[in-house]
GROMACS .gro file of N, CA and C in nm:
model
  489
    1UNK      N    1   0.082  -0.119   0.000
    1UNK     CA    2   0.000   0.000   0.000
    1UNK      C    3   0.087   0.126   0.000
    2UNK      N    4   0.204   0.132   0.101
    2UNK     CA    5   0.254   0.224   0.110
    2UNK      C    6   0.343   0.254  -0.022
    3UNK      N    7   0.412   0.166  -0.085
    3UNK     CA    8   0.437   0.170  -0.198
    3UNK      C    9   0.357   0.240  -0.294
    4UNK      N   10   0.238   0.164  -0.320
    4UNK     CA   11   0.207   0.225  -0.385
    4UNK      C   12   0.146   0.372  -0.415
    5UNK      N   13   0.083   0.438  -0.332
    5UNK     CA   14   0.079   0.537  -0.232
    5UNK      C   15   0.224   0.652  -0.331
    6UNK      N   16   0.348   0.627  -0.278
    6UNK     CA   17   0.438   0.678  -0.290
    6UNK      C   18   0.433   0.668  -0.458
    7UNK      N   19   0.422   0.576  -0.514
    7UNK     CA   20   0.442   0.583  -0.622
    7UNK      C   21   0.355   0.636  -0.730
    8UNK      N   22   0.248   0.652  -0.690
    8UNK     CA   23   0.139   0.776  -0.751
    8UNK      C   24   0.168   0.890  -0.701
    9UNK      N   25   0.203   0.982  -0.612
    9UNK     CA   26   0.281   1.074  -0.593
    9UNK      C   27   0.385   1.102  -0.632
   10UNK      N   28   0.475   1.020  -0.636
   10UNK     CA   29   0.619   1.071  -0.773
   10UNK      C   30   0.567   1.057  -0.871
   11UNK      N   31   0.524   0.983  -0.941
   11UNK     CA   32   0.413   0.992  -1.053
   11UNK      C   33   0.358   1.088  -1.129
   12UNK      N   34   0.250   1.153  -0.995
   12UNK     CA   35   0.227   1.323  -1.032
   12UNK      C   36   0.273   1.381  -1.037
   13UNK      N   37   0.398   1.356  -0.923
   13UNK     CA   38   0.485   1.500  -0.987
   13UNK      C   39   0.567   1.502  -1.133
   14UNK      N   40   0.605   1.386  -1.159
   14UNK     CA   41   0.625   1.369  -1.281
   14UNK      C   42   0.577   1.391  -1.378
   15UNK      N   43   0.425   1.381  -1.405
   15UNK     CA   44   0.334   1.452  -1.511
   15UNK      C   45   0.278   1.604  -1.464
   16UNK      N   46   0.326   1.631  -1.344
   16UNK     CA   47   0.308   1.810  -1.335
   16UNK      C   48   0.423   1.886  -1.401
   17UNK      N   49   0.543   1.779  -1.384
   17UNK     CA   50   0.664   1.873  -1.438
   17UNK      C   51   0.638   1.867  -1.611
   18UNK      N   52   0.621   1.770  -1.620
   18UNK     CA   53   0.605   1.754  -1.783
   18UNK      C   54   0.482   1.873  -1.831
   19UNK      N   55   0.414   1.897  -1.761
   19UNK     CA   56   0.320   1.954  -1.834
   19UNK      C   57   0.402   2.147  -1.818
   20UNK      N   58   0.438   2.148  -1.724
   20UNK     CA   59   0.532   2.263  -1.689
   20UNK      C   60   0.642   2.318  -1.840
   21UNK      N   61   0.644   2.169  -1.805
   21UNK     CA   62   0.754   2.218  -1.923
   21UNK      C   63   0.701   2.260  -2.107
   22UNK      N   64   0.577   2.174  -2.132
   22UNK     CA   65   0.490   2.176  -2.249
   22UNK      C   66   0.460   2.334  -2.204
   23UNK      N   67   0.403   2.378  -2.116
   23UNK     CA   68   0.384   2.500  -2.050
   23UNK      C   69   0.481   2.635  -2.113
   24UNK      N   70   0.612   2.574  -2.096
   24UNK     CA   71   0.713   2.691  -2.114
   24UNK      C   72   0.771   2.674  -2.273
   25UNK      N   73   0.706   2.589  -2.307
   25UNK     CA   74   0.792   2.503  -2.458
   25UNK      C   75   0.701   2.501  -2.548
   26UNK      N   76   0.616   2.594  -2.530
   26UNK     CA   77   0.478   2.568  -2.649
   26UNK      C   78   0.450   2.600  -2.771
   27UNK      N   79   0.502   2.603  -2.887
   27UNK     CA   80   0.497   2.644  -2.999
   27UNK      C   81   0.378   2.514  -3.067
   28UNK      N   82   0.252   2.587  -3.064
   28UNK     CA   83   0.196   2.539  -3.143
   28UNK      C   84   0.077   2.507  -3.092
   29UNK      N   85  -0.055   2.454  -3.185
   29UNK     CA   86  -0.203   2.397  -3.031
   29UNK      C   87  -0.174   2.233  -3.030
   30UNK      N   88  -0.083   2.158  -3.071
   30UNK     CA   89   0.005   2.053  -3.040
   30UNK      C   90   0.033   2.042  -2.919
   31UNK      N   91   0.123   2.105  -2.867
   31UNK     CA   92   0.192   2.132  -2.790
   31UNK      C   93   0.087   2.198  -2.629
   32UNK      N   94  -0.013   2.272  -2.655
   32UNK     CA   95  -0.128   2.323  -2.589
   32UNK      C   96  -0.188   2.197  -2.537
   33UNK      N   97  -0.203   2.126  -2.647
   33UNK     CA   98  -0.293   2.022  -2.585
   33UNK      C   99  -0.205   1.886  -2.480
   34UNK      N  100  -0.082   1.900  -2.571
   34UNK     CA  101  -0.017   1.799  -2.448
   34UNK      C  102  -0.009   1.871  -2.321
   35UNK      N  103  -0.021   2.018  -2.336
   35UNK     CA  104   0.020   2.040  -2.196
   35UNK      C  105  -0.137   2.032  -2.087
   36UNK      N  106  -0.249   2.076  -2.153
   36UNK     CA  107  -0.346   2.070  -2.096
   36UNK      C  108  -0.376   1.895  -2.054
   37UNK      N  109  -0.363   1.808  -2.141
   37UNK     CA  110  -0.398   1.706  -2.089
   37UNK      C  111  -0.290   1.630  -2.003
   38UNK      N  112  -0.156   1.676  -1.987
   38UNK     CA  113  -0.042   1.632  -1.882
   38UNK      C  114  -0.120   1.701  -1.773
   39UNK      N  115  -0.165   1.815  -1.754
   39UNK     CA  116  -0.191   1.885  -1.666
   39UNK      C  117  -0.333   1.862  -1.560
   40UNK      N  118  -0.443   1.757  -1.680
   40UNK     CA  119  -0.515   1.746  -1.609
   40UNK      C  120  -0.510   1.599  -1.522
   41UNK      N  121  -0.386   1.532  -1.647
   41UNK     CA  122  -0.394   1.396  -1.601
   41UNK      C  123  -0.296   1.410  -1.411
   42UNK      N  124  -0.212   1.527  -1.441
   42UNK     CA  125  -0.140   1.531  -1.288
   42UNK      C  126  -0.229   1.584  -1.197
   43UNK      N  127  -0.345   1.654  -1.197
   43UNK     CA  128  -0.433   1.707  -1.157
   43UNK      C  129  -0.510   1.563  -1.081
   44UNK      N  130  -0.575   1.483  -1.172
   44UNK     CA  131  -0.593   1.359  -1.116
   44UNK      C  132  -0.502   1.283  -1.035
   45UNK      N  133  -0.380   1.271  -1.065
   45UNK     CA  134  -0.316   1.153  -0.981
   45UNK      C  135  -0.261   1.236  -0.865
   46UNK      N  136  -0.227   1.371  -0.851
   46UNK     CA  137  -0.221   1.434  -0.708
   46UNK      C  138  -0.333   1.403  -0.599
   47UNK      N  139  -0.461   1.425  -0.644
   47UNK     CA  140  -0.589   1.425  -0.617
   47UNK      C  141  -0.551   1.307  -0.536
   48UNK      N  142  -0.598   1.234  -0.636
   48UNK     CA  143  -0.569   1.094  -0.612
   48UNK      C  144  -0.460   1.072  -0.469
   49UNK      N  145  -0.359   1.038  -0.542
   49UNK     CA  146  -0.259   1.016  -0.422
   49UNK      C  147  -0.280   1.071  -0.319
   50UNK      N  148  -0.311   1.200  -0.314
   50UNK     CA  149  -0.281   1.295  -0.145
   50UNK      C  150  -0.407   1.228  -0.109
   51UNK      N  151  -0.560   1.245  -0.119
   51UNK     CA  152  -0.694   1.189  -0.074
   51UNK      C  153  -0.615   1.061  -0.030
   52UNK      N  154  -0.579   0.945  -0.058
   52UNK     CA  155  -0.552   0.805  -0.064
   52UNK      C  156  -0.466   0.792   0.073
   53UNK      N  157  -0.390   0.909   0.064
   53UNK     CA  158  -0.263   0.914   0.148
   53UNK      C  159  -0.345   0.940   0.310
   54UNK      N  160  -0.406   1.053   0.302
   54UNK     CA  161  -0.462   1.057   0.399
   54UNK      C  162  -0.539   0.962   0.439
   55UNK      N  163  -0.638   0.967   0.349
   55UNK     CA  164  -0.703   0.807   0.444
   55UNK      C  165  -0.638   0.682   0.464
   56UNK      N  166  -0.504   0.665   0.410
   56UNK     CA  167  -0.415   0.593   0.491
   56UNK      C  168  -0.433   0.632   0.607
   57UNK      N  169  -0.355   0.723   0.642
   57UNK     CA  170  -0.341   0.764   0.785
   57UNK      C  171  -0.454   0.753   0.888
   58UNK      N  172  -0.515   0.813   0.801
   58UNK     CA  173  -0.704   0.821   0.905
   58UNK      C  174  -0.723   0.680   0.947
   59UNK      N  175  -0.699   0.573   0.864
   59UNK     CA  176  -0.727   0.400   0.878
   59UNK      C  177  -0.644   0.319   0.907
   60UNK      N  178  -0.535   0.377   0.917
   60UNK     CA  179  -0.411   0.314   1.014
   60UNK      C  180  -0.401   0.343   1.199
   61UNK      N  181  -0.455   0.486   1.155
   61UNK     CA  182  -0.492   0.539   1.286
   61UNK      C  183  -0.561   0.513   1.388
   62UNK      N  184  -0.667   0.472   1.332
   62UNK     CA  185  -0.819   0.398   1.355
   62UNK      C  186  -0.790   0.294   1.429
   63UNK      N  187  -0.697   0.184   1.302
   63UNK     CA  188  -0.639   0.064   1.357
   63UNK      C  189  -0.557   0.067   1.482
   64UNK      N  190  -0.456   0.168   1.514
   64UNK     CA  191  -0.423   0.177   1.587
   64UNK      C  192  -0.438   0.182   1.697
   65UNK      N  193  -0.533   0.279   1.730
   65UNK     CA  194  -0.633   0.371   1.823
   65UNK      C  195  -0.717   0.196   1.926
   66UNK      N  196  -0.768   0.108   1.779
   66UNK     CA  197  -0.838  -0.013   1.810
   66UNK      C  198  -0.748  -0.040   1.913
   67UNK      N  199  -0.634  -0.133   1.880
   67UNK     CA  200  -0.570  -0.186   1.891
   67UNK      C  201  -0.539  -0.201   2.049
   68UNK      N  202  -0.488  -0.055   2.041
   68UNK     CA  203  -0.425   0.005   2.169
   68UNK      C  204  -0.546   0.006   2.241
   69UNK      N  205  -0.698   0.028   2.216
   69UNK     CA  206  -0.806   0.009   2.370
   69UNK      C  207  -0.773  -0.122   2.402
   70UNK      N  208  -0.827  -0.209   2.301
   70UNK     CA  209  -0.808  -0.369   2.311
   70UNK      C  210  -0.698  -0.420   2.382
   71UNK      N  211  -0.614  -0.396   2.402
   71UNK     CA  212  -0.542  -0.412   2.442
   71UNK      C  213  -0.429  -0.402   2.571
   72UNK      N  214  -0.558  -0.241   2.625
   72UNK     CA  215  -0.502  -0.182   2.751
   72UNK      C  216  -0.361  -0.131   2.745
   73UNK      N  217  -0.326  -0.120   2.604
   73UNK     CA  218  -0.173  -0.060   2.618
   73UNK      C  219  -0.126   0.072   2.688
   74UNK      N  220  -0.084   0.131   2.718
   74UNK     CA  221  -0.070   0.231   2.760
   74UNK      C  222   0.039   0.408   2.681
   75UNK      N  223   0.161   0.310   2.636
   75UNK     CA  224   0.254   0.333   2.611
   75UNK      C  225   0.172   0.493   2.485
   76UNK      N  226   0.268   0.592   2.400
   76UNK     CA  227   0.185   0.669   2.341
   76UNK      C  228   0.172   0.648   2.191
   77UNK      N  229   0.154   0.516   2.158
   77UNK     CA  230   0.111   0.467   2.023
   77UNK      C  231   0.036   0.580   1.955
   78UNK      N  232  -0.083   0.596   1.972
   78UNK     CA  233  -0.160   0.670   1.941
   78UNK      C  234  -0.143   0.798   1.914
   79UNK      N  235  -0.045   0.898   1.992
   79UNK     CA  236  -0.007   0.997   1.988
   79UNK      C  237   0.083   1.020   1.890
   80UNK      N  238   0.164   0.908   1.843
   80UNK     CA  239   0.230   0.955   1.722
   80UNK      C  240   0.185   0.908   1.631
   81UNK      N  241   0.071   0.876   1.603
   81UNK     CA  242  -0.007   0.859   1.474
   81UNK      C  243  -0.073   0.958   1.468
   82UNK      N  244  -0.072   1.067   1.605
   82UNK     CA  245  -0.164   1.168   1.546
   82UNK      C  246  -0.054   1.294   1.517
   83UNK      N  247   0.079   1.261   1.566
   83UNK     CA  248   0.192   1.346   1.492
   83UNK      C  249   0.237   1.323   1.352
   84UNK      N  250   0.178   1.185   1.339
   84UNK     CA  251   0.215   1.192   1.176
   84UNK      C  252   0.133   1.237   1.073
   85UNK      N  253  -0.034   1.236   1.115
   85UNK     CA  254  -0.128   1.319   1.057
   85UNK      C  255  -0.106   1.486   1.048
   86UNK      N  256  -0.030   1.495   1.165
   86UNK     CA  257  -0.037   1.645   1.188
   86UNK      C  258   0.088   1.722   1.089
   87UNK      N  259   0.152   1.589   1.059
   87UNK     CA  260   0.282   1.627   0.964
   87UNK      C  261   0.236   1.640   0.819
   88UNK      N  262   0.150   1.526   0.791
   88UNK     CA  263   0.137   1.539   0.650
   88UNK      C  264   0.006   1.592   0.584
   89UNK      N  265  -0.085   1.600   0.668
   89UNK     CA  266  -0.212   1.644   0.613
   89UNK      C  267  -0.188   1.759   0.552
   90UNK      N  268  -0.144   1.874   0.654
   90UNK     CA  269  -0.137   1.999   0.546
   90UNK      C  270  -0.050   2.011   0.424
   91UNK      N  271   0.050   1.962   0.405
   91UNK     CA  272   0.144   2.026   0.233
   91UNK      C  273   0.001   1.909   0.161
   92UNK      N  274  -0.015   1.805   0.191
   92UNK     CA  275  -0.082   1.739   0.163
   92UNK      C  276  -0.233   1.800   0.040
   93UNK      N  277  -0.327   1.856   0.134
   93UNK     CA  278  -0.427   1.899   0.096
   93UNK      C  279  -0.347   2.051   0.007
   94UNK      N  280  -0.280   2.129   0.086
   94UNK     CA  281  -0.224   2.271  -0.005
   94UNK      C  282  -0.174   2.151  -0.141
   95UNK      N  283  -0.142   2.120  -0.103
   95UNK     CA  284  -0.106   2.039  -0.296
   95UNK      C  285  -0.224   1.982  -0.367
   96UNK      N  286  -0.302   1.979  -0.297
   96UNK     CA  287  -0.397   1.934  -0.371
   96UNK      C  288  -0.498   2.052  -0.425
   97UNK      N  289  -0.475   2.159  -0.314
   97UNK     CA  290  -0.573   2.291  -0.337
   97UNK      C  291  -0.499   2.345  -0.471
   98UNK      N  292  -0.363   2.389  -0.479
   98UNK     CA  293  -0.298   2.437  -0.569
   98UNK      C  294  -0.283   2.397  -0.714
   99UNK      N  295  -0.307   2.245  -0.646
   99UNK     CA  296  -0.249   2.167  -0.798
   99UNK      C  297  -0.445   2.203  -0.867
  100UNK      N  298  -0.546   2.201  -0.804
  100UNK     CA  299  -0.693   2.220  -0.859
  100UNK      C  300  -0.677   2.359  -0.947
  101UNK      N  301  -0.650   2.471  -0.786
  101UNK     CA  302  -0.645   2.573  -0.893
  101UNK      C  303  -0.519   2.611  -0.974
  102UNK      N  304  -0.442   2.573  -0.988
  102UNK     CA  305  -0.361   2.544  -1.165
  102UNK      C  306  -0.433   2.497  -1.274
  103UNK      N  307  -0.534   2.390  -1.266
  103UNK     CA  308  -0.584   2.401  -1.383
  103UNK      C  309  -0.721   2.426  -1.381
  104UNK      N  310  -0.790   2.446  -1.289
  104UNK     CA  311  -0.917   2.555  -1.325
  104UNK      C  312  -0.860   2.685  -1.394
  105UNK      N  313  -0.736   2.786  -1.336
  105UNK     CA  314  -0.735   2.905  -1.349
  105UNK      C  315  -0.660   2.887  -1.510
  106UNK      N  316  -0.580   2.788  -1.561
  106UNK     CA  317  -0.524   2.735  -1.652
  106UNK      C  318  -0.615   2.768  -1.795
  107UNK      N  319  -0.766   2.709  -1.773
  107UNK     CA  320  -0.874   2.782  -1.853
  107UNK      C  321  -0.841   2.923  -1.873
  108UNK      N  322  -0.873   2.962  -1.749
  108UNK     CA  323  -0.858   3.135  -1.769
  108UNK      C  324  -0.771   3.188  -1.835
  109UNK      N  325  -0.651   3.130  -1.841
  109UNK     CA  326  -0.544   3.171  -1.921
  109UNK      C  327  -0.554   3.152  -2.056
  110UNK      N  328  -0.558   3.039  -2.116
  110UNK     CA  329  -0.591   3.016  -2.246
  110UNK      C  330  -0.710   3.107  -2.272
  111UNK      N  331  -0.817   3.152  -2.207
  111UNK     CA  332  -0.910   3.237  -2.259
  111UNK      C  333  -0.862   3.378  -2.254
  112UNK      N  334  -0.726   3.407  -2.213
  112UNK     CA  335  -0.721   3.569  -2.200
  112UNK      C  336  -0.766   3.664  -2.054
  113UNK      N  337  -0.862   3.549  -1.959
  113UNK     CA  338  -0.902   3.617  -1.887
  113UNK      C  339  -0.837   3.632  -1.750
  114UNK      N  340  -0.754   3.588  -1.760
  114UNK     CA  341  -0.632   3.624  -1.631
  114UNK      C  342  -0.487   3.560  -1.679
  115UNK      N  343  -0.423   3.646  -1.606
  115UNK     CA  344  -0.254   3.681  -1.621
  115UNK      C  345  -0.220   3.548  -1.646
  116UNK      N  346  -0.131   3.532  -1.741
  116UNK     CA  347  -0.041   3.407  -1.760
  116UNK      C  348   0.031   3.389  -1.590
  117UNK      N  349   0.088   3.505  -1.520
  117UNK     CA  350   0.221   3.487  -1.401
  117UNK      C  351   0.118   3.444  -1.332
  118UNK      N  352  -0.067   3.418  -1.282
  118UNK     CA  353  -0.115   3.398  -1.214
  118UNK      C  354  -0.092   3.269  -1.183
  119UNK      N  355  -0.123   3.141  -1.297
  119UNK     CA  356  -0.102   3.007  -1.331
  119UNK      C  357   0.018   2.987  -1.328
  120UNK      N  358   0.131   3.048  -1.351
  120UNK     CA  359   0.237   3.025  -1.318
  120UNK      C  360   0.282   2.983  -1.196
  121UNK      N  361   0.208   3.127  -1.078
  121UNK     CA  362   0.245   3.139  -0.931
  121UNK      C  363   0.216   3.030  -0.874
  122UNK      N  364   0.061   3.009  -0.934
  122UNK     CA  365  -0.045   2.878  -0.867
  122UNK      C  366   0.093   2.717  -0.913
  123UNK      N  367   0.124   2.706  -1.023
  123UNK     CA  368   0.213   2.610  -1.039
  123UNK      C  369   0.321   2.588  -1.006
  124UNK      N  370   0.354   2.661  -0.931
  124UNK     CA  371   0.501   2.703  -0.876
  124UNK      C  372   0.480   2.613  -0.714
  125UNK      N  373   0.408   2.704  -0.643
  125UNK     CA  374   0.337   2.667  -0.543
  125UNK      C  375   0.265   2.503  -0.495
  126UNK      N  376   0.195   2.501  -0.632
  126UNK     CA  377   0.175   2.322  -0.604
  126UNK      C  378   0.242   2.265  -0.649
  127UNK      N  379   0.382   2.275  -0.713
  127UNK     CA  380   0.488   2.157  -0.751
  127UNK      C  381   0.571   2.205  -0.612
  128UNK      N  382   0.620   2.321  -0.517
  128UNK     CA  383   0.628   2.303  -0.377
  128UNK      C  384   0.565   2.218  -0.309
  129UNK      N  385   0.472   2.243  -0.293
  129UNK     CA  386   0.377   2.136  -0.200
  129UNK      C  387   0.413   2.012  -0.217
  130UNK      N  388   0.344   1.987  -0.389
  130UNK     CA  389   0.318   1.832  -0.410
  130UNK      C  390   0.523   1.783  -0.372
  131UNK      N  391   0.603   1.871  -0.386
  131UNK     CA  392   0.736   1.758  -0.360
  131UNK      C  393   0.771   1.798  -0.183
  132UNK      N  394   0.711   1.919  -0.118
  132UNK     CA  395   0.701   1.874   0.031
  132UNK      C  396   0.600   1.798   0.073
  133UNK      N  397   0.514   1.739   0.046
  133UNK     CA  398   0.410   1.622   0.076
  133UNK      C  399   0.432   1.490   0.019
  134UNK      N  400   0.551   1.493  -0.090
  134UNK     CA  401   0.600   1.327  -0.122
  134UNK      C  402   0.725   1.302   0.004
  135UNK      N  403   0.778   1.393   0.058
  135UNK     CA  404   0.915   1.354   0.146
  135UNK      C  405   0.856   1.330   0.290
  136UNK      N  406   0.729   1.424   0.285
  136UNK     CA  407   0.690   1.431   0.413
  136UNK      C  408   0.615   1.285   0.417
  137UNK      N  409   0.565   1.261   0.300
  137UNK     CA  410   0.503   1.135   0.307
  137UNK      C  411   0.589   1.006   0.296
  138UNK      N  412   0.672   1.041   0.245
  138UNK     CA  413   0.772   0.882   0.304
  138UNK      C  414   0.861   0.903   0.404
  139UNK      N  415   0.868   0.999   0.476
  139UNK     CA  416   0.943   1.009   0.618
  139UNK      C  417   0.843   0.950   0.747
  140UNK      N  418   0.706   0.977   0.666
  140UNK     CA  419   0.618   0.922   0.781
  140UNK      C  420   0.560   0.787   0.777
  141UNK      N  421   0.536   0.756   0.643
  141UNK     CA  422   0.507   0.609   0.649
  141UNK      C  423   0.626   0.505   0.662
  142UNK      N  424   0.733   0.569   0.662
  142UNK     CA  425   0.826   0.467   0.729
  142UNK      C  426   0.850   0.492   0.860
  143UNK      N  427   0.820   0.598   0.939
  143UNK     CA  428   0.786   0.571   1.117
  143UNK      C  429   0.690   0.512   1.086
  144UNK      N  430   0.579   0.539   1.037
  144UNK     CA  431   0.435   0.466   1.076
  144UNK      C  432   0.463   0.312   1.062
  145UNK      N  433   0.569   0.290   0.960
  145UNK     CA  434   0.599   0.090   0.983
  145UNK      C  435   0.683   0.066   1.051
  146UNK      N  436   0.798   0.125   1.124
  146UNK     CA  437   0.816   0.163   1.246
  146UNK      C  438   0.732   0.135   1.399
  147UNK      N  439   0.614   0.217   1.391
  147UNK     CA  440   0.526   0.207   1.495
  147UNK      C  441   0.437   0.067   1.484
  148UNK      N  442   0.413   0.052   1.394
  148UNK     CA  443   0.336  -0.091   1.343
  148UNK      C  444   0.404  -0.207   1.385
  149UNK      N  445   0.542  -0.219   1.344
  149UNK     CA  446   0.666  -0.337   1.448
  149UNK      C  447   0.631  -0.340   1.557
  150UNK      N  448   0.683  -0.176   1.648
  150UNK     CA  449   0.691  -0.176   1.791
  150UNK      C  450   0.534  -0.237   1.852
  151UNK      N  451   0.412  -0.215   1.807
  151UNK     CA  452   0.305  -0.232   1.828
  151UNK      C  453   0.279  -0.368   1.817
  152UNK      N  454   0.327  -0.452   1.706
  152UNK     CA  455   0.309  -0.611   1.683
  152UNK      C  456   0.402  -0.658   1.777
  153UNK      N  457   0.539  -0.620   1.817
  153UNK     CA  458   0.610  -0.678   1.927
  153UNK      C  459   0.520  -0.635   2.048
  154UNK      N  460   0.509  -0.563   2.085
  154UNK     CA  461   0.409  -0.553   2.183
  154UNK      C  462   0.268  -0.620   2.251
  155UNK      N  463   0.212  -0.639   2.132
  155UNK     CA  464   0.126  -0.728   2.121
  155UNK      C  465   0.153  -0.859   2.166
  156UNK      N  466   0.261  -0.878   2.098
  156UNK     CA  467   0.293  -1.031   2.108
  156UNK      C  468   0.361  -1.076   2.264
  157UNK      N  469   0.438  -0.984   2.303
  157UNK     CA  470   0.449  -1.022   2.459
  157UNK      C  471   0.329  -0.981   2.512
  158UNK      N  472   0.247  -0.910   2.522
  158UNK     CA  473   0.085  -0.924   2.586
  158UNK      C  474   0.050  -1.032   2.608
  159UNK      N  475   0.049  -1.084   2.461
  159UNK     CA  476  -0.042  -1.210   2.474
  159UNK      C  477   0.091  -1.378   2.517
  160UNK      N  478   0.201  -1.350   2.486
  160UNK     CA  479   0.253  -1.461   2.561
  160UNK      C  480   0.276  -1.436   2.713
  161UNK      N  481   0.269  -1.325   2.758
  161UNK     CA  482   0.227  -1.325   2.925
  161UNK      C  483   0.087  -1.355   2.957
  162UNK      N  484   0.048  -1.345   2.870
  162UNK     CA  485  -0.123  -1.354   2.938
  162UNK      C  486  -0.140  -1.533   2.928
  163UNK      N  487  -0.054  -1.595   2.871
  163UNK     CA  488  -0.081  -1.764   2.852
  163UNK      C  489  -0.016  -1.835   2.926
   0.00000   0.00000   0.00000
């Protein structure tokens, strides 16, 4: 999961840069159209990925949260699953807000009706995000499998003391 996860996020950013670049390299409505449809296809797989990513977290969390009543654990499992939400949710969603309006406002541009530097700024901004929300996102899902070990070892002496 986590794999894959990660790998639709480099992904997007990979078809945001490409379309960036059709963006700056455009001679022609050839060239327009690869960039609009790189742009909407990264538009989707950001979407995608960051939504996915989070509800990782939200459902790992969950699991966790279970786990640890069931269990009477004490220790602060829980608390750093809610430091790792607290890490990645925001570049998270801002990449996802940014990377939307890049190509809503993207229209506007091709129509004349707002500044080319506007779509620019907006693209600038969510290729920030979207590559601080891929590092932030594999710095945390590898504590989070991290915490998942310490939690299954844990478990497991629970239950061979309890027999």
């Amino acid at each position: 999961m986590v794999l894959g996860l990660l790998t639709t996020s480099l992904l997007s950013i990979i078809c945001f840069a490409i379309s960036v670049y059709f963006g700056f390299w455009m001679e022609g409505r050839a060239n327009l159209q690869q960039h609009i449809l790189f742009g909407l296809f990264a538009t989707f797989l950001v979407t995608l990925a960051q939504s996915m990513t989070m509800f990782y977290f939200i459902g790992t969390g969950k699991q966790v949260k279970d786990l640890v009543i069931s269990h009477s654990i004490t220790e602060g499992f829980v608390q750093r699953t809610k430091v790792f939400k607290a890490r990645v949710f925001p570049p998270a969603l801002w990449a996802m807000l940014f990377t939307m309006a890049t190509m809503i406002l993207g229209g506007g541009v091709h129509t004349k009706l707002i500044p080319s530097w506007v779509h620019l700024t907006l693209a600038v901004a969510a290729l920030l995000f979207n590559l601080q929300a891929f590092f932030r996102e594999a710095k945390y899902m590898i504590e989070h499998s991290v915490l998942m070990q310490e939690l299954e070892r844990r478990l497991q002496s629970t239950t061979s003391t309890a027999e």
